Amino acid sequence: MDRNLKNDLCQKFAIVGSVLILFAGTWAQALEVKPYGRLKFSSITATQKVMSFSKETHSAITHAGQTASTPEAQKKYDESARSTFQTQQSRLGLNVSEGDNLKGKVEIDFVDFNQSTHGAGNQFRIRQGYIEYGFGDFTLTGGQKWITFSGVVPHTYNIVQASFYSGNSGFIGQELSLKWNASEAFTLYGALGARGKNTTATQTKQELGYLPALTLRGDVHLGMGLVGFAAIYGKMNNEDLDTNTSSTFEDSTSYAYKVFTDLKFSVLNLKSEIFYGENTEDLALLALAGSNYSNANKRSVQTYGGFLSLSTALGEKSSVWAGYGMAQHNKASEVIAANGLSRNELIRLGADYAAKENFKFFLELTHFQTQYVATTDADEKATVAELGMNLTF
């Protein structure tokens, strides 16, 4: 390259770079960036094989694993107690704001369901990344976030499990939502979102067609908290799938609706949810695995459940909580394949102590009673103890 041309290009790059740096610095002065996070370390012990959603790991235990009656070695393995140490449910994030009406959030955590006891090679995942813009009584939010259908979550330090598969429904997804603060007593939400998720490199029924998932939600604000309702609907274009070679597939619908509460009575906090839905896992609501429409059998799956969670303070530094949750498929033996989940229940007890305002020690006991569609050993029971410490910032 000619020396003069090279020098000219370097000068131009330097000028452009200086302008960009100056612009970025000026813009950064108008932005408020606040890091936040949670560092959680715990020891987890289970009385038998346990599952974290579909994986046999301790990352975020959701239910008791299915044990085998034969061969003897497999039976012994499944029924053996197990323990581990975990930091997977730690998370980091940034809240970004410009003025009072423009905000954004990016959040990652360190959950890797492919590693039961993780090490330095652990992967992180992006949990949330969205933009929020307010105008008048309205707020427009778009990105990957807790979907509008989500409602409330129970009291627990198992924050990734959060009673999914046992009474909670509605997870993180891609969504555009509009919030209207109609009055001090009522908030109305409407949302358009992705129909579930697709983590493959090939488009599938969640993306075929023009119609997104539709969500409507209303929160009634009371003096003691809120009572809310939510409904979500999505259509799956199964007839357009390339696997429909014999033209026998039929389009299906997925929906769910629920009522939830978050109420305070003096020092007592009550959270609850009750839901009912059809083909809920086609919308990735995490209500209970197996709730998917079957093209082969032209069969839909109805699922229902709910949770109740209570927490109260014990003095200034301690709190205790208790909860129950359940999710079940209707007529599971007729619509769920062998060895699939039929019903899952949990009972949870916990307590924590604040050594400092943002640093707590905690102990949480969870008992799972899980039913599978099987001819033998269909009912499984597992008790999980988690002892740890939690730092928030």
Short mmCIF file of C-alpha atoms in Angstrom, two decimals:
data_model
loop_
_atom_site.label_atom_id
_atom_site.label_comp_id
_atom_site.label_asym_id
_atom_site.label_seq_id
_atom_site.Cartn_x
_atom_site.Cartn_y
_atom_site.Cartn_z
CA MET A 1 0.00 0.00 0.00
CA ASP A 2 1.23 3.54 -0.85
CA ARG A 3 2.70 5.22 2.24
CA ASN A 4 0.72 8.45 1.71
CA LEU A 5 -2.52 6.51 1.24
CA LYS A 6 -1.76 4.48 4.35
CA ASN A 7 -1.12 7.62 6.39
CA ASP A 8 -4.32 9.20 5.03
CA LEU A 9 -6.38 6.15 6.02
CA CYS A 10 -4.82 6.11 9.48
CA GLN A 11 -5.69 9.78 9.95
CA LYS A 12 -9.29 9.17 8.85
CA PHE A 13 -9.64 6.18 11.15
CA ALA A 14 -8.21 8.24 14.01
CA ILE A 15 -10.70 11.06 13.36
CA VAL A 16 -13.67 8.67 13.14
CA GLY A 17 -12.49 6.84 16.25
CA SER A 18 -12.13 10.08 18.19
CA VAL A 19 -15.64 11.17 17.19
CA LEU A 20 -17.09 7.81 18.23
CA ILE A 21 -15.27 7.92 21.57
CA LEU A 22 -16.45 11.50 22.17
CA PHE A 23 -20.04 10.56 21.23
CA ALA A 24 -19.96 7.47 23.43
CA GLY A 25 -18.58 9.45 26.34
CA THR A 26 -21.24 12.15 25.95
CA TRP A 27 -24.03 9.56 25.70
CA ALA A 28 -22.65 7.62 28.66
CA GLN A 29 -22.93 10.75 30.79
CA ALA A 30 -26.68 10.75 30.10
CA LEU A 31 -27.01 7.07 30.94
CA GLU A 32 -27.24 5.62 34.41
CA VAL A 33 -25.77 2.13 34.60
CA LYS A 34 -26.29 0.07 37.74
CA PRO A 35 -24.86 -3.42 38.12
CA TYR A 36 -26.74 -5.90 40.27
CA GLY A 37 -26.49 -9.56 41.03
CA ARG A 38 -26.67 -12.51 43.33
CA LEU A 39 -23.85 -14.81 44.42
CA LYS A 40 -25.29 -18.02 45.78
CA PHE A 41 -23.30 -20.96 47.14
CA SER A 42 -24.94 -24.03 48.64
CA SER A 43 -24.58 -27.66 49.58
CA ILE A 44 -27.35 -29.85 48.19
CA THR A 45 -28.24 -33.33 49.45
CA ALA A 46 -30.95 -35.61 47.99
CA THR A 47 -32.29 -38.93 49.22
CA GLN A 48 -32.40 -40.49 45.73
CA LYS A 49 -32.15 -39.68 42.02
CA VAL A 50 -33.51 -36.22 41.25
CA MET A 51 -34.15 -34.23 38.08
CA SER A 52 -33.68 -30.62 37.01
CA PHE A 53 -36.39 -30.32 34.37
CA SER A 54 -35.32 -32.95 31.78
CA LYS A 55 -31.76 -33.42 33.08
CA GLU A 56 -30.47 -35.68 35.85
CA THR A 57 -28.54 -32.86 37.53
CA HIS A 58 -28.69 -30.72 40.68
CA SER A 59 -28.80 -27.40 38.80
CA ALA A 60 -32.41 -26.55 39.69
CA ILE A 61 -34.15 -29.64 41.10
CA THR A 62 -37.78 -29.86 39.97
CA HIS A 63 -38.90 -33.42 40.78
CA ALA A 64 -37.95 -36.91 41.91
CA GLY A 65 -36.31 -39.08 39.29
CA GLN A 66 -37.75 -42.38 38.14
CA THR A 67 -36.05 -45.39 39.71
CA ALA A 68 -35.63 -48.79 38.08
CA SER A 69 -36.59 -52.11 39.69
CA THR A 70 -34.06 -54.05 37.58
CA PRO A 71 -31.21 -54.61 37.00
CA GLU A 72 -29.94 -54.49 40.57
CA ALA A 73 -27.04 -52.14 39.79
CA GLN A 74 -29.38 -49.58 38.20
CA LYS A 75 -31.83 -49.87 41.09
CA LYS A 76 -29.03 -49.29 43.61
CA TYR A 77 -27.77 -46.27 41.66
CA ASP A 78 -31.22 -44.68 41.35
CA GLU A 79 -32.08 -45.17 45.03
CA SER A 80 -28.73 -44.00 46.41
CA ALA A 81 -28.45 -40.70 48.26
CA ARG A 82 -26.36 -38.01 46.56
CA SER A 83 -24.86 -34.62 47.34
CA THR A 84 -23.02 -31.76 45.68
CA PHE A 85 -21.91 -28.13 46.00
CA GLN A 86 -23.34 -25.50 43.68
CA THR A 87 -22.90 -21.89 42.57
CA GLN A 88 -24.89 -22.30 39.35
CA GLN A 89 -27.81 -20.14 40.42
CA SER A 90 -25.62 -17.06 40.78
CA ARG A 91 -26.43 -14.26 38.35
CA LEU A 92 -25.18 -10.86 37.19
CA GLY A 93 -26.98 -8.03 35.45
CA LEU A 94 -26.96 -4.41 34.36
CA ASN A 95 -29.84 -1.95 34.66
CA VAL A 96 -29.48 0.93 32.20
CA SER A 97 -31.65 4.04 32.23
CA GLU A 98 -31.82 7.43 30.54
CA GLY A 99 -34.15 9.81 32.29
CA ASP A 100 -37.32 8.45 33.83
CA ASN A 101 -38.88 6.80 30.79
CA LEU A 102 -36.15 4.80 28.99
CA LYS A 103 -34.69 1.69 30.60
CA GLY A 104 -32.94 -1.51 29.65
CA LYS A 105 -31.74 -4.68 31.32
CA VAL A 106 -29.21 -7.40 30.51
CA GLU A 107 -28.88 -10.40 32.83
CA ILE A 108 -26.88 -13.63 32.76
CA ASP A 109 -26.67 -16.59 35.09
CA PHE A 110 -24.41 -19.63 35.36
CA VAL A 111 -26.93 -22.46 35.12
CA ASP A 112 -25.76 -25.25 32.82
CA PHE A 113 -28.15 -28.19 32.92
CA ASN A 114 -25.57 -30.37 31.20
CA GLN A 115 -23.28 -30.20 34.26
CA SER A 116 -24.47 -31.65 37.54
CA THR A 117 -21.49 -30.40 39.57
CA HIS A 118 -19.89 -27.73 37.44
CA GLY A 119 -16.33 -26.47 37.26
CA ALA A 120 -14.33 -23.83 35.44
CA GLY A 121 -15.74 -24.88 32.06
CA ASN A 122 -19.29 -24.02 33.05
CA GLN A 123 -21.34 -22.10 30.47
CA PHE A 124 -23.37 -19.00 31.22
CA ARG A 125 -26.71 -18.16 29.63
CA ILE A 126 -28.49 -14.92 28.82
CA ARG A 127 -31.65 -14.80 30.93
CA GLN A 128 -32.97 -11.36 30.11
CA GLY A 129 -32.27 -8.57 27.65
CA TYR A 130 -34.96 -5.99 26.98
CA ILE A 131 -35.81 -2.32 26.42
CA GLU A 132 -38.55 -0.47 28.30
CA TYR A 133 -40.01 2.87 27.16
CA GLY A 134 -42.62 4.81 29.12
CA PHE A 135 -44.98 7.45 27.77
CA GLY A 136 -47.87 8.86 29.76
CA ASP A 137 -49.71 6.06 31.53
CA PHE A 138 -48.22 3.43 29.20
CA THR A 139 -45.02 1.38 29.18
CA LEU A 140 -43.80 -0.47 26.06
CA THR A 141 -41.36 -3.33 26.69
CA GLY A 142 -39.66 -5.54 24.12
CA GLY A 143 -37.05 -8.27 24.37
CA GLN A 144 -36.29 -11.46 26.23
CA LYS A 145 -37.96 -11.19 29.62
CA TRP A 146 -40.41 -12.75 32.03
CA ILE A 147 -43.47 -13.09 29.84
CA THR A 148 -46.56 -11.12 30.81
CA PHE A 149 -48.39 -14.35 31.68
CA SER A 150 -45.86 -15.12 34.44
CA GLY A 151 -47.58 -13.55 37.44
CA VAL A 152 -45.75 -14.21 40.73
CA VAL A 153 -43.13 -16.68 42.00
CA PRO A 154 -43.08 -18.47 45.38
CA HIS A 155 -40.68 -17.90 48.28
CA THR A 156 -37.60 -20.04 47.68
CA TYR A 157 -33.83 -19.95 47.27
CA ASN A 158 -34.17 -22.48 44.43
CA ILE A 159 -34.80 -19.46 42.24
CA VAL A 160 -34.42 -21.22 38.88
CA GLN A 161 -36.83 -24.02 39.79
CA ALA A 162 -39.30 -21.52 41.33
CA SER A 163 -42.00 -24.23 41.59
CA PHE A 164 -42.06 -24.88 37.85
CA TYR A 165 -43.46 -28.38 37.20
CA SER A 166 -45.21 -28.00 40.58
CA GLY A 167 -47.76 -25.21 40.33
CA ASN A 168 -46.01 -22.25 38.70
CA SER A 169 -46.49 -21.42 35.00
CA GLY A 170 -45.03 -18.83 32.64
CA PHE A 171 -41.30 -18.45 32.00
CA ILE A 172 -38.89 -16.17 30.13
CA GLY A 173 -39.47 -15.62 26.41
CA GLN A 174 -39.35 -13.17 23.51
CA GLU A 175 -42.18 -10.68 23.82
CA LEU A 176 -43.47 -7.19 23.06
CA SER A 177 -45.80 -5.99 25.80
CA LEU A 178 -47.81 -2.85 26.54
CA LYS A 179 -48.69 -1.92 30.12
CA TRP A 180 -51.45 0.56 30.91
CA ASN A 181 -51.71 2.05 34.39
CA ALA A 182 -55.45 2.59 34.11
CA SER A 183 -55.74 3.80 37.70
CA GLU A 184 -54.11 3.38 41.09
CA ALA A 185 -56.23 0.26 41.54
CA PHE A 186 -55.91 -1.42 38.13
CA THR A 187 -53.15 -2.22 35.62
CA LEU A 188 -53.88 -3.81 32.24
CA TYR A 189 -51.33 -5.61 30.06
CA GLY A 190 -51.42 -6.85 26.48
CA ALA A 191 -48.61 -8.72 24.75
CA LEU A 192 -47.50 -10.29 21.47
CA GLY A 193 -44.84 -12.93 21.83
CA ALA A 194 -43.02 -15.88 20.40
CA ARG A 195 -45.00 -19.12 20.51
CA GLY A 196 -42.68 -20.89 22.90
CA LYS A 197 -39.05 -21.31 21.96
CA ASN A 198 -37.00 -23.12 19.35
CA THR A 199 -33.37 -23.77 20.27
CA THR A 200 -32.54 -25.66 17.06
CA ALA A 201 -31.12 -24.33 13.79
CA THR A 202 -34.29 -25.25 11.88
CA GLN A 203 -37.59 -23.38 11.91
CA THR A 204 -40.51 -25.38 13.27
CA LYS A 205 -44.18 -25.11 14.25
CA GLN A 206 -43.47 -22.37 16.82
CA GLU A 207 -42.49 -20.07 13.94
CA LEU A 208 -44.75 -21.12 11.06
CA GLY A 209 -47.54 -18.64 10.32
CA TYR A 210 -48.08 -14.96 11.04
CA LEU A 211 -49.99 -15.04 14.32
CA PRO A 212 -47.85 -14.62 17.48
CA ALA A 213 -48.85 -15.74 20.96
CA LEU A 214 -51.44 -13.38 22.45
CA THR A 215 -51.52 -12.49 26.14
CA LEU A 216 -53.93 -10.46 28.25
CA ARG A 217 -53.40 -9.72 31.93
CA GLY A 218 -54.98 -7.54 34.60
CA ASP A 219 -53.70 -6.69 38.08
CA VAL A 220 -56.05 -5.37 40.75
CA HIS A 221 -54.07 -3.42 43.35
CA LEU A 222 -55.44 -3.61 46.86
CA GLY A 223 -54.23 -1.99 50.03
CA MET A 224 -52.67 -5.32 51.04
CA GLY A 225 -51.17 -6.28 47.65
CA LEU A 226 -52.55 -7.49 44.35
CA VAL A 227 -54.85 -10.05 42.77
CA GLY A 228 -54.27 -10.76 39.10
CA PHE A 229 -55.55 -12.78 36.18
CA ALA A 230 -53.82 -13.72 32.93
CA ALA A 231 -54.55 -15.65 29.74
CA ILE A 232 -52.33 -16.70 26.84
CA TYR A 233 -53.18 -18.23 23.44
CA GLY A 234 -51.15 -19.54 20.53
CA LYS A 235 -51.83 -21.48 17.32
CA MET A 236 -49.40 -24.06 15.95
CA ASN A 237 -49.36 -24.54 12.15
CA ASN A 238 -48.69 -28.28 12.17
CA GLU A 239 -50.23 -28.75 8.71
CA ASP A 240 -47.37 -26.75 7.16
CA LEU A 241 -44.58 -28.88 8.65
CA ASP A 242 -42.27 -30.60 6.18
CA THR A 243 -42.76 -33.83 8.15
CA ASN A 244 -46.45 -33.80 7.19
CA THR A 245 -45.72 -36.00 4.18
CA SER A 246 -49.05 -37.85 4.31
CA SER A 247 -51.09 -34.65 4.89
CA THR A 248 -52.60 -36.04 8.09
CA PHE A 249 -51.41 -33.38 10.56
CA GLU A 250 -53.85 -30.84 11.95
CA ASP A 251 -53.21 -27.37 13.31
CA SER A 252 -53.43 -27.15 17.10
CA THR A 253 -54.08 -24.51 19.72
CA SER A 254 -52.31 -23.91 23.00
CA TYR A 255 -53.70 -21.81 25.81
CA ALA A 256 -53.63 -21.25 29.55
CA TYR A 257 -55.30 -18.99 32.06
CA LYS A 258 -54.72 -18.37 35.74
CA VAL A 259 -55.43 -16.31 38.83
CA PHE A 260 -52.60 -15.25 41.16
CA THR A 261 -52.12 -13.24 44.34
CA ASP A 262 -49.37 -11.42 46.23
CA LEU A 263 -50.86 -10.23 49.52
CA LYS A 264 -49.44 -8.95 52.80
CA PHE A 265 -51.14 -9.34 56.16
CA SER A 266 -49.01 -7.55 58.77
CA VAL A 267 -45.77 -9.61 58.82
CA LEU A 268 -47.22 -12.44 56.68
CA ASN A 269 -46.76 -12.53 52.88
CA LEU A 270 -49.02 -14.84 50.83
CA LYS A 271 -48.31 -15.72 47.21
CA SER A 272 -50.46 -18.10 45.21
CA GLU A 273 -51.46 -19.24 41.74
CA ILE A 274 -54.00 -21.58 40.19
CA PHE A 275 -53.88 -22.37 36.46
CA TYR A 276 -55.44 -24.51 33.74
CA GLY A 277 -54.19 -24.98 30.21
CA GLU A 278 -53.94 -27.11 27.09
CA ASN A 279 -50.71 -28.01 25.27
CA THR A 280 -48.92 -25.57 27.55
CA GLU A 281 -45.42 -26.82 26.73
CA ASP A 282 -45.90 -25.83 23.08
CA LEU A 283 -45.79 -22.31 24.56
CA ALA A 284 -42.84 -23.20 26.86
CA LEU A 285 -44.75 -22.27 30.03
CA LEU A 286 -42.93 -24.92 32.13
CA ALA A 287 -46.23 -25.97 33.72
CA LEU A 288 -45.39 -29.69 33.45
CA ALA A 289 -43.35 -31.64 30.91
CA GLY A 290 -45.34 -33.60 28.33
CA SER A 291 -48.12 -31.10 27.71
CA ASN A 292 -47.57 -31.04 23.94
CA TYR A 293 -49.97 -31.65 21.08
CA SER A 294 -49.34 -35.00 19.37
CA ASN A 295 -49.57 -34.96 15.57
CA ALA A 296 -49.43 -38.75 15.45
CA ASN A 297 -52.47 -39.20 17.67
CA LYS A 298 -54.20 -35.85 17.06
CA ARG A 299 -54.21 -35.54 20.82
CA SER A 300 -54.13 -32.53 23.12
CA VAL A 301 -53.04 -32.56 26.76
CA GLN A 302 -54.82 -30.60 29.50
CA THR A 303 -52.78 -29.58 32.55
CA TYR A 304 -53.78 -27.88 35.78
CA GLY A 305 -52.21 -26.97 39.10
CA GLY A 306 -51.16 -24.22 41.44
CA PHE A 307 -49.08 -23.25 44.45
CA LEU A 308 -49.44 -21.61 47.84
CA SER A 309 -46.46 -19.91 49.50
CA LEU A 310 -46.31 -18.18 52.89
CA SER A 311 -43.45 -16.18 54.42
CA THR A 312 -43.09 -14.29 57.68
CA ALA A 313 -40.35 -12.42 59.50
CA LEU A 314 -38.90 -13.61 62.79
CA GLY A 315 -37.48 -10.47 64.28
CA GLU A 316 -35.33 -8.11 62.23
CA LYS A 317 -32.84 -10.61 60.80
CA SER A 318 -34.66 -13.88 60.19
CA SER A 319 -37.57 -15.16 58.15
CA VAL A 320 -39.27 -18.50 57.59
CA TRP A 321 -41.42 -19.74 54.73
CA ALA A 322 -43.52 -22.72 53.77
CA GLY A 323 -45.13 -23.75 50.53
CA TYR A 324 -47.04 -26.39 48.62
CA GLY A 325 -47.31 -26.84 44.87
CA MET A 326 -48.86 -29.30 42.43
CA ALA A 327 -49.17 -29.82 38.68
CA GLN A 328 -51.02 -32.65 36.97
CA HIS A 329 -52.03 -33.81 33.50
CA ASN A 330 -55.69 -34.67 33.04
CA LYS A 331 -56.15 -38.37 32.14
CA ALA A 332 -52.37 -38.76 31.97
CA SER A 333 -52.44 -42.51 31.30
CA GLU A 334 -54.39 -41.84 28.09
CA VAL A 335 -52.41 -38.90 26.71
CA ILE A 336 -48.85 -39.18 28.08
CA ALA A 337 -46.31 -41.72 26.83
CA ALA A 338 -44.96 -44.41 29.17
CA ASN A 339 -42.46 -43.10 31.73
CA GLY A 340 -43.62 -39.52 31.21
CA LEU A 341 -44.57 -37.25 34.09
CA SER A 342 -48.16 -37.58 35.29
CA ARG A 343 -48.25 -35.49 38.49
CA ASN A 344 -45.72 -33.66 40.61
CA GLU A 345 -46.10 -32.22 44.10
CA LEU A 346 -43.75 -30.44 46.47
CA ILE A 347 -43.77 -29.34 50.08
CA ARG A 348 -41.18 -26.71 51.02
CA LEU A 349 -39.92 -25.37 54.35
CA GLY A 350 -37.17 -22.80 54.73
CA ALA A 351 -35.48 -20.28 56.97
CA ASP A 352 -32.76 -17.67 56.60
CA TYR A 353 -30.67 -15.37 58.77
CA ALA A 354 -29.24 -12.02 57.66
CA ALA A 355 -25.69 -11.67 58.95
CA LYS A 356 -25.66 -8.38 57.03
CA GLU A 357 -28.38 -6.54 55.14
CA ASN A 358 -27.36 -8.10 51.81
CA PHE A 359 -25.81 -11.35 53.07
CA LYS A 360 -27.85 -14.30 54.34
CA PHE A 361 -27.42 -17.88 55.43
CA PHE A 362 -30.31 -20.17 54.52
CA LEU A 363 -31.64 -23.69 54.91
CA GLU A 364 -34.38 -25.06 52.68
CA LEU A 365 -36.02 -28.50 52.74
CA THR A 366 -38.13 -29.68 49.81
CA HIS A 367 -40.03 -32.95 49.55
CA PHE A 368 -41.07 -34.08 46.06
CA GLN A 369 -43.72 -36.68 45.32
CA THR A 370 -43.68 -37.47 41.61
CA GLN A 371 -45.91 -39.80 39.62
CA TYR A 372 -44.94 -41.28 36.27
CA VAL A 373 -46.99 -43.07 33.64
CA ALA A 374 -45.69 -46.60 34.16
CA THR A 375 -46.87 -50.07 35.12
CA THR A 376 -44.53 -50.43 38.12
CA ASP A 377 -42.72 -48.07 40.50
CA ALA A 378 -44.76 -45.16 39.16
CA ASP A 379 -44.63 -43.10 42.37
CA GLU A 380 -41.31 -41.59 43.44
CA LYS A 381 -40.42 -39.62 46.57
CA ALA A 382 -37.30 -37.54 47.15
CA THR A 383 -36.32 -35.10 49.88
CA VAL A 384 -33.78 -32.39 49.11
CA ALA A 385 -31.90 -30.30 51.68
CA GLU A 386 -30.10 -27.13 50.59
CA LEU A 387 -27.83 -25.25 53.01
CA GLY A 388 -26.06 -22.18 51.74
CA MET A 389 -25.29 -18.49 51.73
CA ASN A 390 -26.52 -15.72 49.47
CA LEU A 391 -25.01 -12.31 48.71
CA THR A 392 -27.05 -9.75 46.76
CA PHE A 393 -25.82 -6.45 45.35
#
